[in-house]
Tab-separated table of C-alpha atoms and ligand atoms in Angstrom:
chain	number	residue	atom	x	y	z
A	138	MET	CA	-16.429	-26.742	-10.517
A	139	ALA	CA	-18.943	-29.388	-9.602
A	140	CYS	CA	-17.506	-30.978	-6.458
A	141	ARG	CA	-15.917	-29.082	-3.624
A	142	MET	CA	-12.307	-29.898	-2.888
A	143	LYS	CA	-10.530	-29.777	0.424
A	144	THR	CA	-8.482	-26.595	0.801
A	145	LYS	CA	-5.198	-26.958	2.686
A	146	ILE	CA	-3.393	-24.057	4.348
A	147	ARG	CA	0.333	-24.757	4.610
A	148	LEU	CA	3.003	-22.544	6.120
A	149	LEU	CA	5.206	-21.208	3.381
A	150	ASN	CA	8.491	-23.125	3.342
A	151	GLU	CA	10.624	-25.015	0.841
A	152	ALA	CA	8.422	-28.126	0.889
A	153	SER	CA	5.107	-26.266	0.540
A	154	VAL	CA	6.521	-24.086	-2.238
A	155	GLU	CA	7.531	-27.258	-4.108
A	156	GLU	CA	4.050	-28.695	-3.659
A	157	ALA	CA	2.495	-25.436	-4.875
A	158	ALA	CA	4.811	-25.311	-7.887
A	159	GLY	CA	3.750	-28.857	-8.796
A	160	ILE	CA	0.077	-27.888	-8.648
A	161	LEU	CA	0.715	-24.839	-10.871
A	162	ARG	CA	2.681	-26.876	-13.403
A	163	ALA	CA	-0.185	-29.379	-13.539
A	164	GLY	CA	-2.660	-26.615	-14.390
A	165	GLY	CA	-4.076	-26.086	-10.879
A	166	LEU	CA	-4.604	-23.037	-8.687
A	167	VAL	CA	-2.619	-21.935	-5.637
A	168	ALA	CA	-3.056	-18.903	-3.364
A	169	PHE	CA	0.197	-17.302	-2.253
A	170	PRO	CA	1.345	-14.210	-0.374
A	171	THR	CA	2.907	-11.185	-2.016
A	172	GLU	CA	4.106	-7.946	-0.405
A	173	THR	CA	0.793	-6.303	-1.389
A	174	VAL	CA	-2.040	-8.831	-0.923
A	175	TYR	CA	-2.516	-12.596	-1.403
A	176	GLY	CA	-2.784	-13.667	-5.042
A	177	LEU	CA	-4.645	-16.589	-6.644
A	178	GLY	CA	-2.167	-18.008	-9.129
A	179	ALA	CA	-2.297	-20.198	-12.219
A	180	ASN	CA	0.101	-20.886	-15.081
A	181	ALA	CA	-0.272	-17.713	-17.161
A	182	LEU	CA	0.506	-19.599	-20.374
A	183	ASP	CA	-2.241	-22.204	-19.857
A	184	GLU	CA	-5.617	-20.880	-20.956
A	185	GLY	CA	-7.545	-23.625	-19.154
A	186	ALA	CA	-5.723	-23.015	-15.864
A	187	VAL	CA	-6.393	-19.280	-16.167
A	188	ARG	CA	-10.107	-19.908	-16.714
A	189	GLY	CA	-10.099	-21.746	-13.387
A	190	ILE	CA	-9.159	-18.468	-11.651
A	191	PHE	CA	-12.250	-16.717	-13.000
A	192	LEU	CA	-14.440	-19.631	-11.888
A	193	ALA	CA	-12.997	-19.840	-8.364
A	194	LYS	CA	-13.310	-16.086	-7.746
A	195	GLY	CA	-16.570	-15.548	-9.568
A	196	ARG	CA	-14.648	-12.885	-11.492
A	197	PRO	CA	-16.224	-11.221	-14.517
A	198	GLN	CA	-14.563	-12.525	-17.705
A	199	ASP	CA	-13.870	-8.995	-18.938
A	200	ASN	CA	-11.453	-8.200	-16.101
A	201	PRO	CA	-7.865	-9.058	-17.110
A	202	LEU	CA	-5.207	-10.556	-14.817
A	203	ILE	CA	-1.725	-9.471	-13.797
A	204	VAL	CA	1.102	-11.787	-14.887
A	205	HIS	CA	3.738	-12.229	-12.172
A	206	LEU	CA	7.383	-12.728	-13.080
A	207	PRO	CA	10.511	-13.782	-11.218
A	208	LYS	CA	12.806	-10.835	-10.340
A	209	SER	CA	13.200	-8.454	-13.224
A	210	GLU	CA	13.366	-10.991	-16.023
A	211	LEU	CA	11.029	-10.516	-18.939
A	212	PRO	CA	10.635	-13.848	-20.791
A	213	ALA	CA	10.343	-13.623	-24.597
A	214	GLY	CA	6.868	-13.421	-26.130
A	215	LEU	CA	5.055	-11.762	-23.224
A	216	VAL	CA	5.139	-8.221	-24.626
A	217	SER	CA	5.307	-6.984	-28.200
A	218	ALA	CA	7.074	-3.713	-27.340
A	219	LEU	CA	9.082	-2.415	-24.405
A	220	PRO	CA	9.036	1.380	-24.251
A	221	ASP	CA	11.991	3.181	-22.623
A	222	ALA	CA	9.715	4.272	-19.789
A	223	ALA	CA	9.011	0.600	-18.955
A	224	GLU	CA	12.700	-0.263	-18.823
A	225	CYS	CA	13.334	2.750	-16.609
A	226	LEU	CA	10.537	1.821	-14.176
A	227	MET	CA	11.437	-1.880	-14.087
A	228	GLU	CA	14.961	-0.862	-13.161
A	229	ALA	CA	13.741	1.526	-10.468
A	230	PHE	CA	10.863	-0.435	-8.891
A	231	TRP	CA	11.097	-4.172	-9.735
A	232	PRO	CA	10.855	-6.390	-7.924
A	233	GLY	CA	8.131	-4.491	-6.094
A	234	PRO	CA	4.529	-3.304	-5.977
A	235	LEU	CA	4.368	-1.776	-9.457
A	236	THR	CA	2.380	-3.335	-12.328
A	237	LEU	CA	3.058	-2.158	-15.888
A	238	VAL	CA	0.492	-2.453	-18.691
A	239	LEU	CA	2.266	-3.064	-22.004
A	240	PRO	CA	1.375	-4.174	-25.549
A	241	LYS	CA	0.715	-7.895	-25.260
A	242	GLY	CA	2.965	-10.499	-26.860
A	243	PRO	CA	1.904	-13.678	-28.707
A	244	LYS	CA	2.373	-16.012	-25.722
A	245	ILE	CA	-0.310	-14.374	-23.576
A	246	PRO	CA	-3.626	-16.255	-23.816
A	247	ASP	CA	-6.737	-14.139	-24.410
A	248	ALA	CA	-8.181	-15.273	-21.073
A	249	VAL	CA	-5.344	-13.432	-19.266
A	250	SER	CA	-5.797	-10.140	-21.085
A	251	ALA	CA	-9.594	-10.492	-21.326
A	252	GLY	CA	-9.268	-9.877	-25.034
A	253	LEU	CA	-7.406	-6.546	-24.629
A	254	PRO	CA	-4.329	-5.857	-26.786
A	255	THR	CA	-2.301	-5.280	-23.607
A	256	VAL	CA	-0.948	-7.302	-20.693
A	257	ALA	CA	-0.250	-6.272	-17.089
A	258	LEU	CA	3.087	-7.450	-15.654
A	259	ARG	CA	4.668	-7.293	-12.221
A	260	ALA	CA	7.636	-8.843	-10.402
A	261	PRO	CA	6.603	-9.174	-6.741
A	262	ALA	CA	9.253	-8.449	-4.107
A	263	HIS	CA	7.960	-11.007	-1.567
A	264	GLU	CA	10.571	-13.731	-1.006
A	265	GLY	CA	7.943	-16.483	-0.896
A	266	ALA	CA	6.315	-15.307	-4.126
A	267	GLN	CA	9.729	-15.167	-5.771
A	268	ALA	CA	10.534	-18.673	-4.523
A	269	LEU	CA	7.253	-19.963	-5.970
A	270	LEU	CA	7.897	-18.282	-9.336
A	271	ARG	CA	11.370	-19.819	-9.478
A	272	ALA	CA	10.180	-23.276	-8.414
A	273	ALA	CA	7.292	-23.291	-10.897
A	274	GLY	CA	9.484	-21.933	-13.694
A	275	LEU	CA	6.402	-20.224	-15.134
A	276	PRO	CA	4.896	-16.767	-15.332
A	277	ILE	CA	1.956	-16.832	-12.903
A	278	ALA	CA	-1.319	-15.043	-13.638
A	279	ALA	CA	-2.773	-13.892	-10.329
A	280	PRO	CA	-5.549	-11.580	-9.267
A	281	SER	CA	-6.073	-10.849	-5.590
A	282	ALA	CA	-7.236	-14.088	-3.921
A	283	ASN	CA	-10.612	-12.795	-2.686
A	284	ALA	CA	-14.054	-13.726	-3.950
A	285	SER	CA	-14.846	-11.118	-6.596
A	286	GLY	CA	-16.030	-7.841	-5.046
A	287	ARG	CA	-14.766	-8.581	-1.511
A	288	PRO	CA	-11.842	-6.756	0.123
A	289	SER	CA	-8.485	-8.192	-0.980
A	290	PRO	CA	-7.000	-10.782	1.404
A	291	THR	CA	-4.023	-9.778	3.529
A	292	LEU	CA	-3.976	-12.990	5.610
A	293	ALA	CA	-4.176	-16.666	4.574
A	294	ARG	CA	-7.361	-16.916	6.635
A	295	HIS	CA	-9.054	-14.280	4.468
A	296	VAL	CA	-8.336	-16.419	1.406
A	297	PHE	CA	-9.715	-19.484	3.170
A	298	ASP	CA	-12.883	-17.605	4.148
A	299	ASP	CA	-13.539	-16.684	0.496
A	300	LEU	CA	-12.208	-19.649	-1.496
A	301	SER	CA	-12.371	-22.692	0.759
A	302	GLY	CA	-13.586	-25.696	-1.244
A	303	LYS	CA	-12.602	-24.079	-4.542
A	304	ILE	CA	-8.802	-24.310	-4.506
A	305	PRO	CA	-6.450	-27.043	-3.252
A	306	LEU	CA	-3.758	-25.010	-1.474
A	307	ILE	CA	-3.077	-21.721	0.281
A	308	LEU	CA	0.526	-20.883	1.141
A	309	ASP	CA	0.526	-19.018	4.458
A	310	GLY	CA	3.209	-16.339	4.625
A	311	GLY	CA	1.605	-14.295	7.403
A	312	ALA	CA	0.289	-10.755	7.016
A	313	CYS	CA	1.093	-8.903	3.791
A	314	GLU	CA	3.477	-6.035	4.424
A	315	ILE	CA	1.793	-3.356	2.282
A	316	GLY	CA	-1.823	-4.467	2.510
A	317	ILE	CA	-3.194	-2.800	-0.630
A	318	GLU	CA	-2.694	-3.926	-4.211
A	319	SER	CA	0.102	-2.808	-6.529
A	320	THR	CA	0.200	0.472	-8.404
A	321	VAL	CA	-0.994	-0.109	-12.014
A	322	LEU	CA	0.531	2.122	-14.691
A	323	ASP	CA	-0.494	1.900	-18.343
A	324	LEU	CA	2.480	2.387	-20.659
A	325	SER	CA	0.774	1.073	-23.790
A	326	GLY	CA	-0.394	4.447	-25.100
A	327	ALA	CA	1.125	7.784	-26.057
A	328	GLU	CA	1.564	8.848	-22.414
A	329	PRO	CA	1.707	6.982	-19.093
A	330	VAL	CA	-1.650	6.740	-17.305
A	331	LEU	CA	-2.122	5.681	-13.673
A	332	LEU	CA	-4.928	3.086	-13.547
A	333	ARG	CA	-4.644	2.175	-9.865
A	334	PRO	CA	-2.698	4.079	-7.211
A	335	GLY	CA	-0.615	1.973	-4.826
A	336	SER	CA	2.384	2.177	-2.574
A	337	VAL	CA	4.645	3.165	-5.469
A	338	THR	CA	3.229	6.687	-5.522
A	339	LEU	CA	2.364	9.038	-8.362
A	340	GLU	CA	5.059	11.346	-7.020
A	341	GLU	CA	7.690	8.562	-7.123
A	342	LEU	CA	6.681	7.598	-10.667
A	343	GLY	CA	6.919	11.255	-11.697
A	344	ALA	CA	10.401	11.549	-10.213
A	345	ALA	CA	11.590	8.417	-12.058
A	346	LEU	CA	9.984	9.370	-15.394
A	347	GLY	CA	10.724	13.104	-15.296
A	348	LYS	CA	7.000	13.794	-15.681
A	349	THR	CA	4.094	12.928	-13.433
A	350	PRO	CA	1.756	10.399	-15.094
A	351	ARG	CA	-1.821	11.388	-15.726
A	352	LEU	CA	-4.436	9.965	-13.373
A	353	GLY	CA	-6.830	7.750	-15.367
A	354	ARG	CA	-10.447	8.838	-15.554
A	355	GLY	CA	-12.592	6.837	-13.196
A	356	VAL	CA	-9.780	6.205	-10.726
A	357	MET	CA	-10.781	8.704	-8.035
A	358	ARG	CA	-14.265	9.671	-9.297
A	359	PRO	CA	-17.028	7.506	-10.741
A	360	LEU	CA	-16.893	7.278	-14.537
A	361	PRO	CA	-19.726	9.114	-16.280
A	362	ALA	CA	-22.371	6.567	-17.310
A	363	GLY	CA	-21.549	4.939	-20.625
A	364	GLU	CA	-17.864	5.932	-20.711
A	365	ARG	CA	-15.515	3.080	-21.603
A	366	ALA	CA	-13.021	2.321	-18.814
A	367	LEU	CA	-9.290	2.187	-19.556
A	368	SER	CA	-9.049	-0.628	-17.048
A	369	PRO	CA	-12.006	-2.997	-16.768
A	370	GLY	CA	-11.319	-3.241	-13.033
A	371	LEU	CA	-12.511	0.354	-12.718
A	372	LEU	CA	-16.039	-0.683	-13.579
A	373	HIS	CA	-16.489	-3.434	-11.086
A	374	ARG	CA	-17.644	-3.160	-7.477
A	375	HIS	CA	-14.587	-3.486	-5.295
A	376	TYR	CA	-13.148	-3.894	-1.837
A	377	ALA	CA	-16.602	-3.786	-0.359
A	378	PRO	CA	-17.655	-5.451	2.870
A	379	ARG	CA	-21.306	-6.336	3.386
A	380	ALA	CA	-21.726	-3.377	5.746
A	381	GLU	CA	-22.574	-0.038	4.174
A	382	VAL	CA	-19.443	2.121	4.073
A	383	ILE	CA	-19.392	5.901	4.170
A	384	LEU	CA	-16.223	7.918	3.746
A	385	VAL	CA	-15.752	11.126	5.731
A	386	ARG	CA	-13.336	13.708	4.346
A	387	GLY	CA	-11.936	16.666	6.221
A	388	GLU	CA	-9.394	17.734	8.807
A	389	GLY	CA	-9.093	18.736	12.431
A	390	GLU	CA	-12.136	19.446	14.562
A	391	ALA	CA	-14.526	19.494	11.570
A	392	LEU	CA	-13.491	15.929	10.688
A	393	VAL	CA	-13.948	14.679	14.244
A	394	GLN	CA	-17.358	16.336	14.488
A	395	ARG	CA	-18.483	14.853	11.166
A	396	LEU	CA	-17.374	11.355	12.218
A	397	LYS	CA	-19.358	11.761	15.450
A	398	ASP	CA	-22.433	13.057	13.601
A	399	GLU	CA	-22.418	10.194	11.108
A	400	TYR	CA	-22.003	7.698	13.930
A	401	ASP	CA	-24.723	9.207	16.088
A	402	ALA	CA	-27.175	9.213	13.166
A	403	ALA	CA	-26.511	5.540	12.397
A	404	GLU	CA	-27.386	2.337	14.177
A	405	ASN	CA	-24.858	-0.393	14.888
A	406	ALA	CA	-21.978	1.526	13.310
A	407	LEU	CA	-18.197	1.274	13.570
A	408	ILE	CA	-15.749	4.124	12.973
A	409	LEU	CA	-12.423	3.194	11.348
A	410	CYS	CA	-9.872	5.970	11.795
A	411	ALA	CA	-6.269	6.915	12.465
A	412	ASP	CA	-5.140	5.990	15.984
A	413	ALA	CA	-4.731	9.670	16.870
A	414	LEU	CA	-8.505	10.239	16.703
A	415	LEU	CA	-9.531	7.340	18.967
A	416	ASP	CA	-9.476	9.314	22.211
A	417	ARG	CA	-11.628	12.038	20.732
A	418	LEU	CA	-14.276	9.644	19.375
A	419	GLN	CA	-14.778	7.267	22.267
A	420	PRO	CA	-16.953	5.907	23.838
A	421	ARG	CA	-18.394	5.276	20.375
A	422	ASN	CA	-17.433	1.976	18.659
A	423	CYS	CA	-14.211	2.853	16.932
A	424	GLN	CA	-11.158	1.007	15.774
A	425	GLY	CA	-7.736	2.477	15.029
A	426	LEU	CA	-6.265	1.533	11.661
A	427	GLY	CA	-2.793	2.664	12.695
A	428	ALA	CA	-0.651	5.642	13.549
A	429	ASP	CA	0.220	6.619	9.990
A	430	GLU	CA	-0.874	5.979	6.408
A	431	ARG	CA	1.449	2.997	5.957
A	432	ARG	CA	-0.142	1.235	8.913
A	433	MET	CA	-3.614	2.284	7.783
A	434	ALA	CA	-3.010	0.778	4.330
A	435	LYS	CA	-1.756	-2.414	5.921
A	436	THR	CA	-4.829	-2.901	8.114
A	437	LEU	CA	-7.696	-1.394	6.079
A	438	PHE	CA	-8.898	-4.533	4.263
A	439	ALA	CA	-8.626	-6.739	7.356
A	440	ALA	CA	-10.623	-4.148	9.324
A	441	LEU	CA	-13.372	-4.090	6.666
A	442	ARG	CA	-13.619	-7.877	6.815
A	443	GLN	CA	-13.665	-7.792	10.610
A	444	ALA	CA	-16.500	-5.275	10.589
A	445	ASP	CA	-18.578	-7.893	8.760
A	446	GLU	CA	-17.545	-10.637	11.164
A	447	ARG	CA	-18.694	-8.419	14.031
A	448	SER	CA	-21.962	-7.772	12.140
A	449	PHE	CA	-21.761	-3.985	12.012
A	450	SER	CA	-24.253	-2.642	9.529
A	451	LYS	CA	-22.395	0.589	8.824
A	452	VAL	CA	-18.711	1.488	8.643
A	453	ILE	CA	-17.715	5.141	8.915
A	454	LEU	CA	-14.291	5.481	7.415
A	455	GLN	CA	-11.976	8.437	7.977
A	456	GLY	CA	-10.572	9.959	4.781
A	457	VAL	CA	-7.005	11.179	4.327
A	458	ALA	CA	-5.347	13.681	1.980
A	459	GLU	CA	-5.147	12.399	-1.618
A	460	GLU	CA	-1.372	12.582	-1.928
A	461	GLY	CA	1.473	10.104	-1.578
A	462	LEU	CA	0.189	6.805	-0.212
A	463	GLY	CA	-2.987	8.691	0.738
A	464	LEU	CA	-4.086	8.607	-2.916
A	465	ALA	CA	-4.096	4.790	-2.856
A	466	LEU	CA	-5.827	4.654	0.526
A	467	MET	CA	-8.532	7.013	-0.686
A	468	ASN	CA	-8.962	5.046	-3.921
A	469	ARG	CA	-9.701	1.865	-1.914
A	470	ALA	CA	-11.849	3.758	0.592
A	471	LEU	CA	-13.920	5.443	-2.130
A	472	ARG	CA	-14.529	2.122	-3.870
A	473	ALA	CA	-15.407	0.341	-0.631
A	474	ALA	CA	-17.887	3.174	-0.049
A	475	GLY	CA	-19.281	2.959	-3.589
A	476	PHE	CA	-18.053	6.604	-3.860
A	477	ARG	CA	-20.348	7.697	-1.008
A	478	ALA	CA	-18.315	10.443	0.650
A	479	VAL	CA	-19.256	13.353	2.899
A	480	GLY	CA	-17.303	16.392	4.046
A	481	PRO	CA	-15.582	19.152	2.085
B	171	LIG	O1	-0.849	-6.254	-5.843
B	171	LIG	C1	-1.442	-6.761	-6.800
B	171	LIG	O2	-1.459	-6.255	-7.928
B	171	LIG	C2	-2.175	-8.101	-6.551
B	171	LIG	C3	-1.107	-9.154	-6.239
B	171	LIG	C4	-1.703	-10.536	-6.131
B	171	LIG	O3	-0.101	-9.090	-7.200
B	171	LIG	N1	-2.969	-8.454	-7.686
B	171	LIG	C5	-4.109	-7.787	-7.984
B	171	LIG	O4	-4.791	-8.277	-9.090
B	171	LIG	O5	-4.525	-6.838	-7.349
B	171	LIG	P1	-6.288	-7.885	-9.430
B	171	LIG	O6	-6.672	-8.773	-10.551
B	171	LIG	O7	-7.104	-7.955	-8.221
B	171	LIG	O8	-6.199	-6.420	-9.957
B	171	LIG	C6	-5.598	-6.182	-11.223
B	171	LIG	C7	-6.068	-4.873	-11.776
B	171	LIG	C8	-7.524	-4.916	-12.183
B	171	LIG	O9	-8.128	-3.680	-11.852
B	171	LIG	C9	-7.456	-5.100	-13.701
B	171	LIG	O10	-8.573	-4.552	-14.372
B	171	LIG	C10	-6.178	-4.349	-14.031
B	171	LIG	O11	-5.302	-4.597	-12.951
B	171	LIG	N2	-5.567	-4.871	-15.270
B	171	LIG	C11	-5.032	-6.095	-15.478
B	171	LIG	N3	-4.623	-6.220	-16.750
B	171	LIG	C12	-4.893	-5.042	-17.360
B	171	LIG	C13	-4.711	-4.541	-18.683
B	171	LIG	N4	-4.184	-5.286	-19.643
B	171	LIG	N5	-5.136	-3.278	-18.952
B	171	LIG	C14	-5.681	-2.506	-17.981
B	171	LIG	N6	-5.881	-2.918	-16.712
B	171	LIG	C15	-5.497	-4.175	-16.404
B	172	LIG	MG1	-8.605	-7.694	-6.989
């Protein structure tokens, strides 16, 4: 994109949704809120429009996009097979923060699937996202609306900070309710594989399917060098602020002590932790992410961005147990930390 364009932020309402739908239909890009994070959308059936997403984000071409659909409708030609498990999960969790990877149909351009034989689909629950999908009358390809590698945006301002001058319009729907990206489940193979944990938990998927899906390799641990990733997104640097992030695992007094030790050994550091630990860590620089894991998920990415704005050079992030929503939180935390974790 040679010349910079002016980026408007408009409050999400009927008129701005219409304007956004017009831009999408004309092959342009629009950022919009979902219940998870803000997405950067383009007409999923228009190869040229989809290429614009990769350019605006600086996204590697080998990382495929999620196609967003209105409610639970599945337009013809998007998938070439619909396994029973997919129908069951669509019924249980759509619209909502669950993305399903399925064998790709003939209508999906190669740019969307990055040349893979599969396509990722999700019906977002957010009313504004649904309104945009209905108004555009198109499936919308949308990655998170951050510059590639940065924490996903949970406020319109985050999108503006990353993509100003590169896209014409950001629909402002306030803070995203969930704050971390959708669960991604691969149903294209012999057995379901979790590629990205999210707020639809492994336990909930197991209950709906009658069997807990396998956790993909590379999701919670770095992939051994040279191993091919099931999801290209697993290979790329993610969710990272400019500050160095270190993740501290543990519980009780040992956790508190380790957070203090890491802080005291660092210069210009910030501790991000559950609210309950604040009293025990002060007067060090610390910021509460919330009282429980839901709140922590909602505020994590904004807090990482803020740490950069406040020029901290190190972020010491409290770990949580890898179960329920905690699995998703730890997945984002580990990636933000480049898998640098201390503690048991
Ligand atoms: O909550 C979300 O999912 C947000 C909102 C905007 O919907 N979107 C989002 O998109 O997080 P993105 O592009 O940032 O993350 C999509 C992830 C990437 O890790 C990508 O590699 C993976 O899904 N993915 C997409 N298509 C895939 C496919 N066909 N096979 C395997 N992984 C796929
Ligand atoms: Mg992303």
